[in-house]
Amino acid sequence: MMSEERLRTVLARVQPAPRLVDWSLFVLVFLEVASGLLSFTVGRPPGWPVFEFHRIAGVAIVALLAFKLYRVRHRVLDRDRWVPSTVLSALTAAAAVGALLTGFLWVAGLDVRIAYWTLLSVHVGFGLALVPLLIAHLSTRFRPPRRVDLEGRRTAIRFTGLVVGGAVLVRLQDLANAVLETGGRDRRFTGSQPREGAGNAAFPVTSWVADDPDPIDRDSWALSVDGMVASPIELEFSAIEPDAEREALLDCTSGWYTVQRWGGIRVGDLLDRVDADADATHVRFVSVTGYRWTLPIDEARDALLATRVGGERLSHGHGAPLRLVAPGRRGFQWVKWVDRVEVRDRPDPAQWLVTLISGFE
Ligand SMILES: Nc1nc2c(c(=O)[nH]1)N[C@H]1C(S)=C(S)[C@@H](COP(=O)(O)O)O[C@H]1N2
Ligand SMILES: [Mo]
């Protein structure tokens, strides 16, 4: 074991000034939350740097948090020094450690569920909990950043070391996954784990937040196609003839993906049928629950409204009678239980909120 004195000498060399550690942690947590949320919108491989950044910043946080926890250990371990805000500090630390640990284990390939949630969803939960905790923690212990803490050649070297060290450790973890053949090597660039097989039973039924409608009676259901179109229509289920089939990858932000053959109708054919206006720029897909998502019209034309998956009729949980298949988009954008397609001339920013609250009374 290293003597405490020795450890202190080493730390003095490698760790930034205390206040700088604290402010760097704050900035990095902010960037982690931002890149984590942003990553939810990334479904195509060119977006990989978002995930890479998230991992490297996570490693940098581990180092800074270790410096910080070592520095404040007496304030926590020594009961006489407890003050009311110590509880808040401890909770903040617990959320941070929880987020780091679940993130690390997920990348290492631990693909388990905790109650209803995947490990990745628990990671997201810790990360989101950290936001109010960190803001409250900061307001009880606010010390403005100081210029002197930033000065000196050492500081620049230390921070370069953090970033380079983080990048190296991320690569080493990937290498370890490959060499040790952990489940971590099967992940997609988004971090999602594969679900193999074909058809309804091959992949989980997932809600983005709370959407959970009763099964839909095909005979009383109809699809309306309207908005900026010359001739709006209402299609009964029997009038929908699935004449298109395509393979597409569904990648859920809770951490799994599946490749399936989806059968249904091409949205482009539907738009031709109703004679969409030349000025239309977007297409909105609306669920019976109100949940909705809008795609740019060219992308929408190429999407599918599916009645079938893997050679089977779509099950209720997977969105029967009709669900959107939007290749390249993350799962939450693949609207289930669609009963309305609306041609529009603008995007729909409110969809972000609607998807979150849909299903709550
Ligand atoms: N109407 C509606 N559509 C939805 C959702 C939802 O909650 N409501 N969840 C989305 C999410 S988060 C995903 S990952 C996919 C999951 O599709 P699956 O349940 O068929 O696996 O559906 C999407 N479509
Ligand atoms: Mo999802």
Tab-separated table of C-alpha atoms and ligand atoms in Angstrom:
chain	number	residue	atom	x	y	z
A	1	MET	CA	0.000	0.000	0.000
A	2	MET	CA	1.050	3.537	-0.739
A	3	SER	CA	1.560	5.575	2.399
A	4	GLU	CA	-0.828	8.441	2.893
A	5	GLU	CA	1.998	10.913	2.576
A	6	ARG	CA	3.125	9.406	-0.708
A	7	LEU	CA	-0.437	9.459	-2.010
A	8	ARG	CA	-0.715	13.125	-1.118
A	9	THR	CA	2.440	13.951	-3.075
A	10	VAL	CA	1.160	12.123	-6.129
A	11	LEU	CA	-2.246	13.759	-5.876
A	12	ALA	CA	-0.692	17.205	-5.546
A	13	ARG	CA	1.013	16.550	-8.845
A	14	VAL	CA	-1.906	15.213	-10.859
A	15	GLN	CA	-5.034	16.825	-9.488
A	16	PRO	CA	-6.242	20.273	-10.484
A	17	ALA	CA	-6.993	22.885	-7.813
A	18	PRO	CA	-10.025	21.912	-5.657
A	19	ARG	CA	-12.281	24.598	-7.025
A	20	LEU	CA	-11.311	23.671	-10.541
A	21	VAL	CA	-12.141	20.026	-9.840
A	22	ASP	CA	-15.591	21.096	-8.646
A	23	TRP	CA	-16.302	23.342	-11.596
A	24	SER	CA	-14.986	20.810	-14.093
A	25	LEU	CA	-17.301	18.220	-12.584
A	26	PHE	CA	-20.207	20.594	-12.944
A	27	VAL	CA	-19.409	21.364	-16.585
A	28	LEU	CA	-18.771	17.712	-17.408
A	29	VAL	CA	-22.018	16.538	-15.812
A	30	PHE	CA	-23.842	19.176	-17.818
A	31	LEU	CA	-22.146	17.933	-21.012
A	32	GLU	CA	-22.963	14.319	-20.097
A	33	VAL	CA	-26.640	15.100	-19.643
A	34	ALA	CA	-26.657	17.060	-22.900
A	35	SER	CA	-24.823	14.400	-24.923
A	36	GLY	CA	-26.881	11.631	-23.296
A	37	LEU	CA	-30.142	13.308	-24.287
A	38	LEU	CA	-28.800	14.149	-27.730
A	39	SER	CA	-27.783	10.520	-28.228
A	40	PHE	CA	-31.478	9.583	-28.048
A	41	THR	CA	-31.954	11.248	-31.407
A	42	VAL	CA	-29.003	9.533	-33.099
A	43	GLY	CA	-29.797	6.386	-35.040
A	44	ARG	CA	-27.399	6.495	-37.971
A	45	PRO	CA	-23.709	5.531	-37.794
A	46	PRO	CA	-22.277	8.998	-38.653
A	47	GLY	CA	-23.600	10.089	-35.243
A	48	TRP	CA	-21.135	7.827	-33.372
A	49	PRO	CA	-19.024	10.727	-31.965
A	50	VAL	CA	-21.885	11.654	-29.623
A	51	PHE	CA	-21.586	8.262	-27.907
A	52	GLU	CA	-17.785	8.337	-27.932
A	53	PHE	CA	-17.771	11.779	-26.325
A	54	HIS	CA	-20.235	10.597	-23.679
A	55	ARG	CA	-17.950	7.708	-22.737
A	56	ILE	CA	-14.718	9.735	-22.633
A	57	ALA	CA	-16.322	12.459	-20.515
A	58	GLY	CA	-17.605	9.705	-18.211
A	59	VAL	CA	-14.061	8.446	-17.614
A	60	ALA	CA	-12.871	12.013	-16.947
A	61	ILE	CA	-15.650	12.359	-14.355
A	62	VAL	CA	-14.470	9.165	-12.622
A	63	ALA	CA	-11.000	10.682	-12.119
A	64	LEU	CA	-12.277	14.093	-10.997
A	65	LEU	CA	-14.878	12.554	-8.693
A	66	ALA	CA	-12.183	10.370	-7.112
A	67	PHE	CA	-10.081	13.483	-6.412
A	68	LYS	CA	-13.102	15.201	-4.973
A	69	LEU	CA	-14.329	12.351	-2.778
A	70	TYR	CA	-10.825	11.836	-1.417
A	71	ARG	CA	-10.601	15.531	-0.586
A	72	VAL	CA	-13.933	15.702	1.246
A	73	ARG	CA	-13.811	12.249	2.863
A	74	HIS	CA	-13.424	13.583	6.410
A	75	ARG	CA	-16.498	15.748	6.040
A	76	VAL	CA	-18.543	12.644	5.321
A	77	LEU	CA	-16.832	9.989	7.445
A	78	ASP	CA	-16.540	12.207	10.512
A	79	ARG	CA	-20.003	12.324	12.115
A	80	ASP	CA	-19.163	15.440	14.106
A	81	ARG	CA	-18.711	17.367	10.894
A	82	TRP	CA	-22.116	16.535	9.436
A	83	VAL	CA	-24.302	19.494	8.568
A	84	PRO	CA	-27.786	19.386	6.999
A	85	SER	CA	-26.392	19.801	3.497
A	86	THR	CA	-24.186	16.713	3.968
A	87	VAL	CA	-27.225	14.578	3.136
A	88	LEU	CA	-27.679	16.425	-0.127
A	89	SER	CA	-23.985	16.086	-0.931
A	90	ALA	CA	-24.124	12.356	-0.228
A	91	LEU	CA	-27.201	11.913	-2.432
A	92	THR	CA	-25.516	13.841	-5.235
A	93	ALA	CA	-22.461	11.626	-4.956
A	94	ALA	CA	-24.654	8.501	-4.910
A	95	ALA	CA	-26.472	9.538	-8.096
A	96	ALA	CA	-23.151	10.290	-9.804
A	97	VAL	CA	-21.617	6.981	-8.755
A	98	GLY	CA	-24.815	5.175	-9.777
A	99	ALA	CA	-24.754	6.755	-13.230
A	100	LEU	CA	-21.054	5.971	-13.729
A	101	LEU	CA	-21.327	2.405	-12.503
A	102	THR	CA	-24.418	1.515	-14.560
A	103	GLY	CA	-22.883	3.191	-17.616
A	104	PHE	CA	-19.667	1.236	-17.217
A	105	LEU	CA	-21.443	-2.090	-16.613
A	106	TRP	CA	-23.669	-1.525	-19.639
A	107	VAL	CA	-20.684	-0.953	-21.897
A	108	ALA	CA	-19.052	-4.044	-20.380
A	109	GLY	CA	-22.054	-6.028	-21.621
A	110	LEU	CA	-24.148	-6.578	-18.494
A	111	ASP	CA	-27.584	-6.825	-20.107
A	112	VAL	CA	-29.967	-7.240	-17.157
A	113	ARG	CA	-33.319	-5.830	-16.138
A	114	ILE	CA	-33.875	-4.220	-12.761
A	115	ALA	CA	-37.604	-4.569	-12.054
A	116	TYR	CA	-39.079	-3.355	-15.330
A	117	TRP	CA	-36.094	-1.308	-16.452
A	118	THR	CA	-33.060	-2.187	-18.500
A	119	LEU	CA	-29.699	-1.309	-16.975
A	120	LEU	CA	-29.387	1.449	-19.564
A	121	SER	CA	-32.699	2.984	-18.471
A	122	VAL	CA	-31.490	2.912	-14.860
A	123	HIS	CA	-28.351	4.737	-16.046
A	124	VAL	CA	-30.550	7.394	-17.654
A	125	GLY	CA	-32.575	7.629	-14.420
A	126	PHE	CA	-29.443	8.280	-12.325
A	127	GLY	CA	-28.278	10.861	-14.838
A	128	LEU	CA	-31.569	12.743	-14.782
A	129	ALA	CA	-31.780	12.581	-10.972
A	130	LEU	CA	-28.317	14.092	-10.834
A	131	VAL	CA	-29.478	17.331	-12.462
A	132	PRO	CA	-31.688	18.722	-9.645
A	133	LEU	CA	-29.395	17.201	-6.999
A	134	LEU	CA	-26.326	18.852	-8.447
A	135	ILE	CA	-28.056	22.221	-8.776
A	136	ALA	CA	-29.237	22.040	-5.145
A	137	HIS	CA	-25.799	20.853	-3.993
A	138	LEU	CA	-24.141	23.705	-5.832
A	139	SER	CA	-26.479	26.270	-4.295
A	140	THR	CA	-25.555	25.146	-0.748
A	141	ARG	CA	-21.821	25.158	-1.411
A	142	PHE	CA	-21.343	27.800	-4.046
A	143	ARG	CA	-17.759	29.036	-4.542
A	144	PRO	CA	-17.243	31.148	-7.652
A	145	PRO	CA	-14.507	29.926	-10.001
A	146	ARG	CA	-11.209	31.777	-9.657
A	147	ARG	CA	-8.794	32.769	-12.320
A	148	VAL	CA	-5.738	31.656	-10.372
A	149	ASP	CA	-6.991	28.081	-10.384
A	150	LEU	CA	-6.860	28.070	-14.148
A	151	GLU	CA	-3.424	29.550	-14.542
A	152	GLY	CA	-0.210	27.676	-15.023
A	153	ARG	CA	1.074	25.226	-17.549
A	154	ARG	CA	0.279	22.351	-15.205
A	155	THR	CA	-3.459	22.895	-15.497
A	156	ALA	CA	-3.433	22.529	-19.263
A	157	ILE	CA	-1.328	19.381	-19.023
A	158	ARG	CA	-3.628	17.871	-16.406
A	159	PHE	CA	-6.712	18.440	-18.486
A	160	THR	CA	-5.073	17.120	-21.629
A	161	GLY	CA	-4.116	14.083	-19.570
A	162	LEU	CA	-7.740	13.616	-18.512
A	163	VAL	CA	-9.044	13.688	-22.082
A	164	VAL	CA	-6.281	11.532	-23.568
A	165	GLY	CA	-6.459	9.126	-20.632
A	166	GLY	CA	-10.238	8.919	-21.065
A	167	ALA	CA	-9.949	8.182	-24.776
A	168	VAL	CA	-7.322	5.492	-24.133
A	169	LEU	CA	-9.407	3.825	-21.411
A	170	VAL	CA	-12.472	3.792	-23.666
A	171	ARG	CA	-10.441	2.004	-26.358
A	172	LEU	CA	-9.056	-0.400	-23.744
A	173	GLN	CA	-12.564	-1.255	-22.589
A	174	ASP	CA	-13.540	-2.053	-26.183
A	175	LEU	CA	-10.427	-4.187	-26.484
A	176	ALA	CA	-11.272	-5.982	-23.230
A	177	ASN	CA	-14.795	-6.622	-24.541
A	178	ALA	CA	-13.345	-8.184	-27.686
A	179	VAL	CA	-10.655	-10.250	-25.968
A	180	LEU	CA	-12.838	-11.444	-23.084
A	181	GLU	CA	-15.795	-11.910	-25.461
A	182	THR	CA	-18.163	-10.088	-23.133
A	183	GLY	CA	-21.691	-9.172	-24.223
A	184	GLY	CA	-20.314	-5.662	-24.607
A	185	ARG	CA	-18.830	-6.473	-28.009
A	186	ASP	CA	-22.249	-7.166	-29.561
A	187	ARG	CA	-23.491	-3.665	-28.954
A	188	ARG	CA	-24.396	-1.372	-31.799
A	189	PHE	CA	-22.602	2.020	-31.955
A	190	THR	CA	-25.592	3.366	-30.002
A	191	GLY	CA	-24.808	0.930	-27.205
A	192	SER	CA	-27.913	-1.163	-27.908
A	193	GLN	CA	-27.810	-4.950	-27.501
A	194	PRO	CA	-29.207	-7.283	-30.190
A	195	ARG	CA	-32.507	-9.141	-29.871
A	196	GLU	CA	-32.377	-12.054	-32.316
A	197	GLY	CA	-35.151	-13.886	-34.132
A	198	ALA	CA	-38.122	-12.974	-36.297
A	199	GLY	CA	-41.666	-11.907	-35.483
A	200	ASN	CA	-43.607	-10.480	-32.553
A	201	ALA	CA	-42.004	-12.639	-29.873
A	202	ALA	CA	-38.436	-11.823	-30.897
A	203	PHE	CA	-38.264	-8.353	-29.319
A	204	PRO	CA	-39.805	-6.571	-26.338
A	205	VAL	CA	-42.963	-4.494	-26.292
A	206	THR	CA	-41.869	-1.038	-25.199
A	207	SER	CA	-43.529	2.215	-24.267
A	208	TRP	CA	-41.616	5.468	-24.460
A	209	VAL	CA	-43.211	6.688	-21.245
A	210	ALA	CA	-46.782	5.754	-20.355
A	211	ASP	CA	-48.671	4.917	-23.560
A	212	ASP	CA	-50.705	1.749	-23.094
A	213	PRO	CA	-53.988	1.708	-25.041
A	214	ASP	CA	-56.554	-1.109	-25.020
A	215	PRO	CA	-56.327	-3.496	-27.958
A	216	ILE	CA	-57.796	-1.927	-31.086
A	217	ASP	CA	-60.721	-3.560	-32.866
A	218	ARG	CA	-59.653	-3.767	-36.525
A	219	ASP	CA	-63.248	-3.545	-37.743
A	220	SER	CA	-64.031	-0.235	-36.109
A	221	TRP	CA	-60.591	1.225	-36.795
A	222	ALA	CA	-59.805	3.343	-39.881
A	223	LEU	CA	-56.771	5.269	-41.095
A	224	SER	CA	-57.315	8.882	-42.170
A	225	VAL	CA	-54.905	10.497	-44.578
A	226	ASP	CA	-55.505	14.234	-44.739
A	227	GLY	CA	-53.983	17.706	-44.368
A	228	MET	CA	-52.350	19.256	-47.434
A	229	VAL	CA	-53.790	16.766	-49.905
A	230	ALA	CA	-56.186	17.066	-52.855
A	231	SER	CA	-58.344	14.087	-51.894
A	232	PRO	CA	-58.289	12.986	-48.237
A	233	ILE	CA	-59.281	9.380	-47.561
A	234	GLU	CA	-60.323	7.066	-44.761
A	235	LEU	CA	-59.089	3.529	-45.149
A	236	GLU	CA	-60.646	0.619	-43.304
A	237	PHE	CA	-58.365	-2.224	-42.297
A	238	SER	CA	-59.712	-4.465	-45.060
A	239	ALA	CA	-58.819	-1.791	-47.624
A	240	ILE	CA	-55.156	-1.883	-46.653
A	241	GLU	CA	-53.303	-4.304	-48.845
A	242	PRO	CA	-49.794	-4.870	-47.625
A	243	ASP	CA	-47.798	-4.844	-50.853
A	244	ALA	CA	-44.460	-3.634	-49.575
A	245	GLU	CA	-41.861	-5.395	-47.494
A	246	ARG	CA	-38.552	-4.233	-46.154
A	247	GLU	CA	-35.950	-5.090	-43.618
A	248	ALA	CA	-35.390	-2.404	-41.021
A	249	LEU	CA	-33.593	-2.040	-37.719
A	250	LEU	CA	-35.553	-0.866	-34.678
A	251	ASP	CA	-33.199	0.603	-32.044
A	252	CYS	CA	-34.841	1.474	-28.724
A	253	THR	CA	-33.233	4.018	-26.404
A	254	SER	CA	-33.697	1.575	-23.525
A	255	GLY	CA	-30.801	-0.344	-25.045
A	256	TRP	CA	-31.863	-3.070	-27.480
A	257	TYR	CA	-32.185	-3.377	-31.218
A	258	THR	CA	-33.736	-5.863	-33.613
A	259	VAL	CA	-33.648	-6.368	-37.369
A	260	GLN	CA	-37.019	-7.476	-38.770
A	261	ARG	CA	-38.800	-7.813	-42.092
A	262	TRP	CA	-41.758	-5.471	-41.905
A	263	GLY	CA	-44.755	-5.817	-44.231
A	264	GLY	CA	-47.197	-3.023	-45.028
A	265	ILE	CA	-47.724	-0.071	-47.301
A	266	ARG	CA	-45.189	2.473	-48.440
A	267	VAL	CA	-46.078	5.938	-47.162
A	268	GLY	CA	-45.048	7.321	-50.568
A	269	ASP	CA	-47.763	5.237	-52.269
A	270	LEU	CA	-50.288	6.513	-49.759
A	271	LEU	CA	-49.295	10.131	-50.430
A	272	ASP	CA	-49.598	9.608	-54.192
A	273	ARG	CA	-53.031	8.171	-53.670
A	274	VAL	CA	-54.295	11.299	-51.846
A	275	ASP	CA	-52.348	13.596	-54.152
A	276	ALA	CA	-50.202	15.441	-51.591
A	277	ASP	CA	-49.608	19.157	-52.281
A	278	ALA	CA	-46.334	20.128	-53.898
A	279	ASP	CA	-45.718	22.647	-51.053
A	280	ALA	CA	-46.008	20.014	-48.338
A	281	THR	CA	-42.754	19.483	-46.423
A	282	HIS	CA	-43.653	17.169	-43.537
A	283	VAL	CA	-45.817	14.199	-42.664
A	284	ARG	CA	-47.224	13.647	-39.184
A	285	PHE	CA	-48.067	10.171	-37.896
A	286	VAL	CA	-50.594	10.174	-35.083
A	287	SER	CA	-51.462	7.301	-32.751
A	288	VAL	CA	-54.935	6.592	-31.354
A	289	THR	CA	-53.403	7.695	-28.027
A	290	GLY	CA	-52.375	11.096	-29.384
A	291	TYR	CA	-48.682	10.118	-29.404
A	292	ARG	CA	-47.208	11.423	-32.642
A	293	TRP	CA	-44.071	12.012	-34.692
A	294	THR	CA	-43.376	14.042	-37.828
A	295	LEU	CA	-40.886	13.248	-40.590
A	296	PRO	CA	-39.651	15.394	-43.485
A	297	ILE	CA	-41.736	14.394	-46.492
A	298	ASP	CA	-38.961	12.706	-48.495
A	299	GLU	CA	-38.016	10.557	-45.546
A	300	ALA	CA	-41.692	9.847	-44.845
A	301	ARG	CA	-42.251	8.681	-48.432
A	302	ASP	CA	-39.613	6.044	-47.935
A	303	ALA	CA	-41.062	4.890	-44.593
A	304	LEU	CA	-43.539	2.066	-44.136
A	305	LEU	CA	-46.838	1.733	-42.341
A	306	ALA	CA	-46.613	-1.866	-41.214
A	307	THR	CA	-49.320	-4.402	-40.503
A	308	ARG	CA	-46.897	-7.318	-40.337
A	309	VAL	CA	-43.557	-8.259	-38.778
A	310	GLY	CA	-41.399	-11.280	-39.505
A	311	GLY	CA	-44.185	-12.897	-41.550
A	312	GLU	CA	-46.783	-12.509	-38.773
A	313	ARG	CA	-49.634	-10.111	-38.231
A	314	LEU	CA	-48.453	-7.348	-35.891
A	315	SER	CA	-49.497	-8.012	-32.282
A	316	HIS	CA	-51.306	-5.393	-30.221
A	317	GLY	CA	-48.207	-4.600	-28.154
A	318	HIS	CA	-46.179	-3.959	-31.276
A	319	GLY	CA	-48.731	-1.467	-32.598
A	320	ALA	CA	-51.544	-3.340	-34.385
A	321	PRO	CA	-53.286	-2.679	-36.592
A	322	LEU	CA	-50.730	-0.263	-38.050
A	323	ARG	CA	-47.361	1.132	-36.951
A	324	LEU	CA	-44.736	3.367	-38.433
A	325	VAL	CA	-41.443	1.842	-39.571
A	326	ALA	CA	-38.946	4.707	-39.877
A	327	PRO	CA	-35.527	3.280	-40.823
A	328	GLY	CA	-32.590	5.185	-39.337
A	329	ARG	CA	-34.752	6.713	-36.596
A	330	ARG	CA	-34.661	5.688	-32.930
A	331	GLY	CA	-37.481	3.460	-31.699
A	332	PHE	CA	-39.503	6.145	-29.931
A	333	GLN	CA	-40.172	7.740	-33.318
A	334	TRP	CA	-41.737	4.556	-34.720
A	335	VAL	CA	-45.310	5.507	-33.756
A	336	LYS	CA	-47.514	2.527	-32.860
A	337	TRP	CA	-51.312	2.232	-33.239
A	338	VAL	CA	-51.357	4.855	-36.021
A	339	ASP	CA	-54.791	6.043	-37.158
A	340	ARG	CA	-53.965	9.329	-38.818
A	341	VAL	CA	-51.428	10.516	-41.379
A	342	GLU	CA	-51.390	14.282	-41.827
A	343	VAL	CA	-49.543	16.069	-44.623
A	344	ARG	CA	-48.167	19.431	-43.436
A	345	ASP	CA	-45.910	22.319	-44.355
A	346	ARG	CA	-43.965	22.541	-41.092
A	347	PRO	CA	-42.313	20.416	-38.411
A	348	ASP	CA	-43.940	19.775	-35.052
A	349	PRO	CA	-41.811	20.830	-32.057
A	350	ALA	CA	-44.656	20.039	-29.629
A	351	GLN	CA	-44.214	16.336	-30.435
A	352	TRP	CA	-41.330	16.216	-27.946
A	353	LEU	CA	-43.663	17.076	-25.100
A	354	VAL	CA	-46.621	15.090	-26.421
A	355	THR	CA	-44.657	11.837	-26.566
A	356	LEU	CA	-43.572	12.340	-22.942
A	357	ILE	CA	-47.043	12.977	-21.521
A	358	SER	CA	-49.128	10.742	-23.786
A	359	GLY	CA	-50.798	8.023	-21.728
A	360	PHE	CA	-51.094	10.053	-18.513
A	361	GLU	CA	-54.616	11.044	-17.529
B	1	LIG	N1	-48.020	5.322	-29.682
B	1	LIG	C1	-46.812	4.928	-29.235
B	1	LIG	N2	-45.887	4.507	-30.109
B	1	LIG	C2	-44.666	4.104	-29.676
B	1	LIG	C3	-44.343	4.123	-28.297
B	1	LIG	C4	-45.315	4.589	-27.399
B	1	LIG	O1	-45.103	4.639	-26.170
B	1	LIG	N3	-46.546	4.980	-27.893
B	1	LIG	N4	-43.099	3.698	-27.880
B	1	LIG	C5	-42.031	3.834	-28.854
B	1	LIG	C6	-40.788	3.223	-28.432
B	1	LIG	S1	-39.933	3.968	-27.176
B	1	LIG	C7	-40.227	2.184	-29.099
B	1	LIG	S2	-38.673	1.624	-28.773
B	1	LIG	C8	-41.001	1.431	-30.083
B	1	LIG	C9	-41.083	0.026	-29.569
B	1	LIG	O2	-41.764	-0.778	-30.445
B	1	LIG	P1	-42.180	-2.233	-29.957
B	1	LIG	O3	-43.008	-2.076	-28.704
B	1	LIG	O4	-42.898	-2.816	-31.097
B	1	LIG	O5	-40.906	-2.968	-29.646
B	1	LIG	O6	-42.307	1.948	-30.272
B	1	LIG	C10	-42.418	3.329	-30.241
B	1	LIG	N5	-43.762	3.694	-30.590
B	2	MO	MO	-37.876	2.938	-27.000
